[in-house]
Every structure is written in structure tokens, then in C-alpha cells.
Amino acid sequence: MVNLAYVIAGSEATGGAGVQTDLKTFQQRGVYGVATVTCIVSFDPKNSWAHRFVPVEPQVIADQIEAATATHDLDVVKVGMLGTQGTIDVVSKALHEREFRHVVLDPVLICKGQEAGAALDIDNALREHILPLSTVITPNLFEAKTLSGMDSIETVEDLTEAARRIRELGPRYVLVKGGVEFPGDDAIDVLYDGEQTHTFSVPKVGNERVSGAGCTLAAAVTAELAKGAQVRDAVATAKAMVTAGIEGRVSAHTPFDTVWQGAYTG
Ligand code: PXL
């Protein structure tokens, strides 16, 4: 029997992030992947790789969700980039209407191609409609600052405090990711479930951001949960996959490399 994992997220045309990454991650973790596309991001090589962002019509998103969920019994879903309030509304309605055992939210607040003014609206809509439905949320440093209202996150205590504050918004588990911008030599993530805090730490692999790390991490957590893992074990496996994927990264003509999902065979 094969386990199934579902993702509702954006397409990123270079293959380095978004649903392309999620499906590769699902496959590599041995689960059958199903994807619903919320928006299409095409970097512009003529304009410093700026993000060209096109939302998919809310009705078309609803149609995809209907097709996917009528075809398969999907009980674990990752939610990635949503990008507009119309999209947040349709996805939140779909999540309310169906019972998912796990909703893993990668809270991609905004991409560089959208107006800055939209960020606050998206942030508020995510807080109100999607965060309370998620069982696991995986903010990076920027997203954690925005969602927690903290100006700076520079220590493990700050990561933990951010996780505490974000958990008050509704998710059952919060995984705050330090990433390359967190001070020090280690890539540190903190998982908080309301009672216990667990710190995951590995030496940083270089100091450059690698595209697709956040998408791969949340997708790998989703795949492991689909196979029946506990959240803490799912995060440990996902972090090992991302670390291997950064070590084995794919270089590209973009200013950043991308994670190779095939590097991890554990
Ligand atoms: O890595 C965040 C991300 C997620 N989803 C889509 C993206 C990006 C970044 O470019 O384009 C669709």
C-alpha cells in the first residue's frame, strides 16, 4: 500500500521551489503526491530574476481541490504559497469542509513580485483563516518575526519565544527555522508543541541561501506524517533530507543554487 500526500501551493517555473519541489520531495520519501496549483511564479531573467506572479482563479483552485479530494482519500496536506486573499478564502473553505489529520503550513507570506502593501493583508488573512487550521507551521526567520511581532530573533531563546507566540495563533506545533541568517555556525530549528521544546541543530552548509529548502522541509514533514510518523521524528527526517539536499545542491544561472531532493536516500 502506498501512502498519499497532498500539496496546495504555487508553481515556480525553474523547478527550484513550489509544487515542483514538493512533488519531488514526496516521491523521494516514497509517497504518492497530488498537487493543487494556487499561483504561477516565473522569475524574469531579463529583470534580475524578479518574480512574475500570476494567481490562479479561485474557482479553478476549488475545481482542482474537488478533483483531487474526490479521487483520493487525502488526510495529510501541505499548504504553501497562497498569495492573494481570494486564494486564502477558497483554501480555508476547502480545509474547513474536509477533515485532514494534518495540515502542514509553510507560511510563505509574499513573494518579491507582489506589492509590499499586499503583505500585511496576506499576513492578516493567513493568521485569521489558515493558521488556526494548521497542525504544524514552519516559519523561517522573516516569517517568524512577522507572525510573532518580534523585532529581532538572534538566540535560541528568541526562537523559542517566537514559537510560543505563534502557537497562540492556533497551530498545534510550531517549527521556527533559524536558517543561514541566524547568527552562528549552526542551522538551528526549534519545535514547540505547547509543552515541550526540541532543538534541531546541524552545522551550516555554507552561508548562502539555497532555493527550495523551506519547501523541501515542509514537504518532507508532510510525507513522513502521511506515512504515520510522529511530528518530532518527521521533522528530524526532513531536516536530514534538507541538509543532504543543500550539500548536493544544483547550481544554476540564477544568483542562488537549489536543493537536490534526490541527494537524501535515508
Ligand atoms: O520558496 C518560497 C516559494 C514558495 N512557492 C513558490 C515560490 C517561492 C519562491 O520563489 O515561487 C511558488
XYZ file of C-alpha atoms and ligand atoms in Angstrom:
278
model
C 0.000 0.000 0.000
C 1.329 3.408 -0.889
C 0.654 6.438 1.293
C -0.582 9.639 -0.307
C 0.400 13.225 0.385
C -1.308 16.350 -0.898
C 0.029 19.842 -1.512
C -1.792 23.106 -2.214
C 0.876 25.623 -3.316
C 2.317 27.707 -6.121
C 4.215 26.642 -9.238
C 7.759 28.021 -9.528
C 8.834 27.665 -13.120
C 12.531 26.953 -12.597
C 11.800 23.762 -10.661
C 13.617 25.058 -7.584
C 10.664 25.792 -5.290
C 6.883 25.415 -5.057
C 4.872 22.341 -6.081
C 7.666 21.088 -8.348
C 9.844 20.754 -5.246
C 7.015 19.338 -3.154
C 6.236 16.561 -5.635
C 9.915 15.640 -5.972
C 10.174 15.508 -2.187
C 7.062 13.341 -1.875
C 8.403 10.924 -4.488
C 11.789 10.739 -2.782
C 10.113 9.978 0.567
C 8.098 7.180 -1.037
C 4.639 8.717 -1.018
C 2.274 9.316 -3.935
C 1.984 13.074 -4.475
C -1.071 15.065 -5.519
C -0.818 18.823 -6.164
C -3.204 21.761 -6.496
C -1.688 24.911 -8.030
C -2.586 28.275 -6.438
C -0.407 30.619 -8.494
C 2.305 30.639 -11.139
C 5.639 32.282 -10.408
C 8.046 32.792 -13.334
C 11.326 34.526 -12.486
C 12.340 37.139 -15.078
C 15.933 36.592 -16.285
C 15.796 39.957 -18.120
C 14.999 41.806 -14.895
C 17.320 40.465 -12.180
C 15.201 37.323 -11.782
C 12.273 39.375 -10.401
C 9.238 37.289 -9.522
C 6.420 37.446 -12.059
C 3.361 36.347 -10.067
C 0.023 35.251 -11.572
C -2.716 33.977 -9.256
C -4.909 31.098 -10.415
C -8.645 31.966 -10.411
C -10.240 30.946 -7.085
C -12.825 28.816 -8.913
C -10.051 26.931 -10.729
C -8.356 26.273 -7.386
C -11.665 24.983 -5.991
C -12.062 22.735 -9.058
C -8.594 21.259 -8.571
C -9.263 20.590 -4.882
C -12.572 18.961 -5.790
C -10.906 16.703 -8.375
C -8.012 15.743 -6.093
C -10.077 15.013 -2.996
C -12.830 13.173 -4.877
C -10.233 10.910 -6.491
C -8.164 10.095 -3.399
C -8.574 9.855 0.364
C -6.106 12.586 1.291
C -5.620 13.120 5.007
C -2.309 14.967 5.159
C -1.863 18.227 3.267
C 0.889 20.776 2.932
C -0.174 24.369 2.263
C 2.486 26.524 0.590
C 2.267 29.813 -1.241
C -1.272 31.192 -1.451
C -0.529 34.800 -2.399
C -3.928 36.509 -2.521
C -6.903 36.904 -0.221
C -9.187 35.217 -2.759
C -6.894 32.185 -2.676
C -6.752 32.175 1.116
C -10.576 32.236 1.224
C -11.011 29.303 -1.149
C -8.304 27.196 0.516
C -9.579 27.914 4.015
C -13.094 26.889 2.937
C -11.745 23.637 1.475
C -9.770 22.881 4.648
C -12.858 23.522 6.786
C -15.054 21.295 4.654
C -12.770 18.272 4.885
C -11.156 16.524 7.801
C -7.390 16.430 7.442
C -5.332 14.562 10.044
C -2.527 17.041 9.450
C -2.286 20.432 7.779
C 1.369 21.480 7.412
C 1.587 25.210 6.712
C 4.678 26.772 5.144
C 3.585 30.389 5.725
C 5.020 31.953 2.564
C 3.772 35.476 3.246
C 4.524 37.145 -0.007
C 6.869 36.797 -2.933
C 9.076 39.538 -4.306
C 6.845 40.158 -7.315
C 3.910 41.410 -5.272
C 3.381 44.911 -3.948
C 4.625 45.419 -0.409
C 1.212 46.742 0.616
C -0.290 43.330 -0.082
C 1.996 41.734 2.524
C 0.076 42.998 5.522
C -3.276 41.892 4.113
C -1.918 38.446 3.291
C -0.359 38.197 6.739
C -3.649 39.093 8.419
C -5.704 36.754 6.250
C -3.290 33.860 6.889
C -3.399 34.491 10.640
C -7.139 34.606 10.712
C -8.081 31.830 8.314
C -5.259 29.321 7.847
C -3.091 29.313 10.997
C -5.856 28.059 13.291
C -6.440 25.102 10.941
C -2.807 24.032 10.752
C -1.330 21.295 12.909
C 2.289 22.158 12.010
C 3.589 25.552 10.871
C 7.163 26.055 9.598
C 8.048 29.783 9.572
C 11.539 30.957 8.600
C 13.198 33.818 10.450
C 11.408 36.559 8.498
C 8.024 34.859 8.754
C 8.570 34.142 12.461
C 9.329 37.824 13.144
C 6.258 38.902 11.215
C 3.908 36.381 12.822
C 5.261 36.799 16.376
C 5.657 40.582 16.209
C 9.265 40.275 17.435
C 11.783 42.776 16.015
C 14.790 40.520 16.293
C 15.389 36.806 16.695
C 19.055 36.170 17.467
C 19.261 33.464 20.123
C 17.756 30.029 20.725
C 15.664 31.667 23.474
C 14.318 34.121 20.858
C 13.462 31.220 18.509
C 11.592 29.573 21.386
C 9.770 32.776 22.323
C 8.709 33.260 18.696
C 7.417 29.672 18.600
C 5.436 30.294 21.812
C 3.854 33.449 20.428
C 2.992 31.879 17.071
C 1.457 28.860 18.784
C -1.010 31.231 20.453
C -2.399 31.912 16.970
C -3.705 28.326 16.768
C -1.322 25.765 15.272
C -0.565 22.647 17.341
C 3.161 22.508 16.538
C 5.430 25.405 15.590
C 8.801 24.808 13.945
C 10.794 28.068 13.757
C 13.729 27.712 11.347
C 16.898 29.703 12.017
C 18.420 29.110 8.579
C 21.539 30.855 7.270
C 20.560 34.282 8.603
C 20.506 33.132 12.227
C 23.805 34.098 13.951
C 26.423 31.391 14.453
C 27.792 28.330 12.709
C 24.743 26.099 13.087
C 21.410 25.803 11.292
C 19.081 25.658 14.296
C 15.349 24.935 14.305
C 13.086 24.926 17.364
C 9.941 22.779 17.595
C 7.373 23.704 20.235
C 4.157 21.819 20.975
C 2.799 23.884 23.852
C 4.687 21.881 26.477
C 7.979 20.666 25.133
C 10.659 22.388 23.137
C 13.003 20.405 20.945
C 16.032 21.937 19.246
C 17.395 20.539 15.979
C 20.887 21.679 15.084
C 23.364 20.845 12.323
C 26.454 22.763 11.175
C 25.506 25.245 8.427
C 26.360 24.081 4.924
C 27.861 27.345 3.647
C 26.354 30.757 4.311
C 24.336 31.287 1.143
C 20.592 30.846 0.903
C 19.677 27.828 -1.236
C 16.325 27.909 -3.028
C 13.741 25.284 -2.132
C 14.995 24.500 1.375
C 11.808 25.659 3.105
C 9.543 23.962 0.564
C 11.504 20.711 0.795
C 11.473 20.741 4.587
C 7.699 21.217 4.906
C 7.023 18.706 2.106
C 9.246 16.094 3.755
C 7.465 16.634 7.096
C 4.166 16.165 5.233
C 5.357 12.947 3.573
C 6.602 11.499 6.862
C 3.308 12.358 8.595
C 1.462 10.694 5.704
C 3.461 7.541 6.464
C 2.397 7.729 10.119
C 5.455 9.308 11.745
C 5.198 11.457 14.872
C 5.827 15.175 14.276
C 9.228 15.249 16.019
C 10.524 12.271 14.019
C 9.081 13.741 10.814
C 10.993 16.987 11.434
C 14.249 15.118 12.152
C 13.982 13.196 8.865
C 13.015 16.345 6.958
C 15.995 18.255 8.328
C 18.351 15.433 7.351
C 16.872 15.495 3.842
C 17.273 19.265 3.502
C 20.850 19.171 4.815
C 21.785 16.461 2.287
C 19.889 18.344 -0.418
C 21.870 21.531 0.290
C 25.158 19.609 0.322
C 24.206 18.083 -3.059
C 22.685 21.314 -4.405
C 22.136 22.018 -8.089
C 23.907 25.102 -9.406
C 22.001 27.273 -11.838
C 22.118 30.550 -13.781
C 20.042 32.199 -11.038
C 22.029 34.023 -8.303
C 21.289 31.084 -5.951
C 21.602 27.307 -6.119
C 18.684 24.954 -5.495
C 18.177 21.951 -3.226
C 18.522 18.499 -4.804
C 15.835 16.266 -3.323
C 17.480 13.153 -4.726
C 20.565 13.555 -2.539
C 18.934 12.015 0.540
C 18.368 8.308 0.458
C 17.837 7.728 4.207
O 10.430 29.461 -1.533
C 9.224 30.101 -1.412
C 8.360 29.900 -2.610
C 7.265 29.082 -2.500
N 6.415 28.866 -3.518
C 6.608 29.473 -4.704
C 7.706 30.309 -4.905
C 8.606 30.539 -3.839
C 9.770 31.394 -4.033
O 10.086 31.821 -5.101
O 7.886 30.899 -6.082
C 5.648 29.223 -5.806
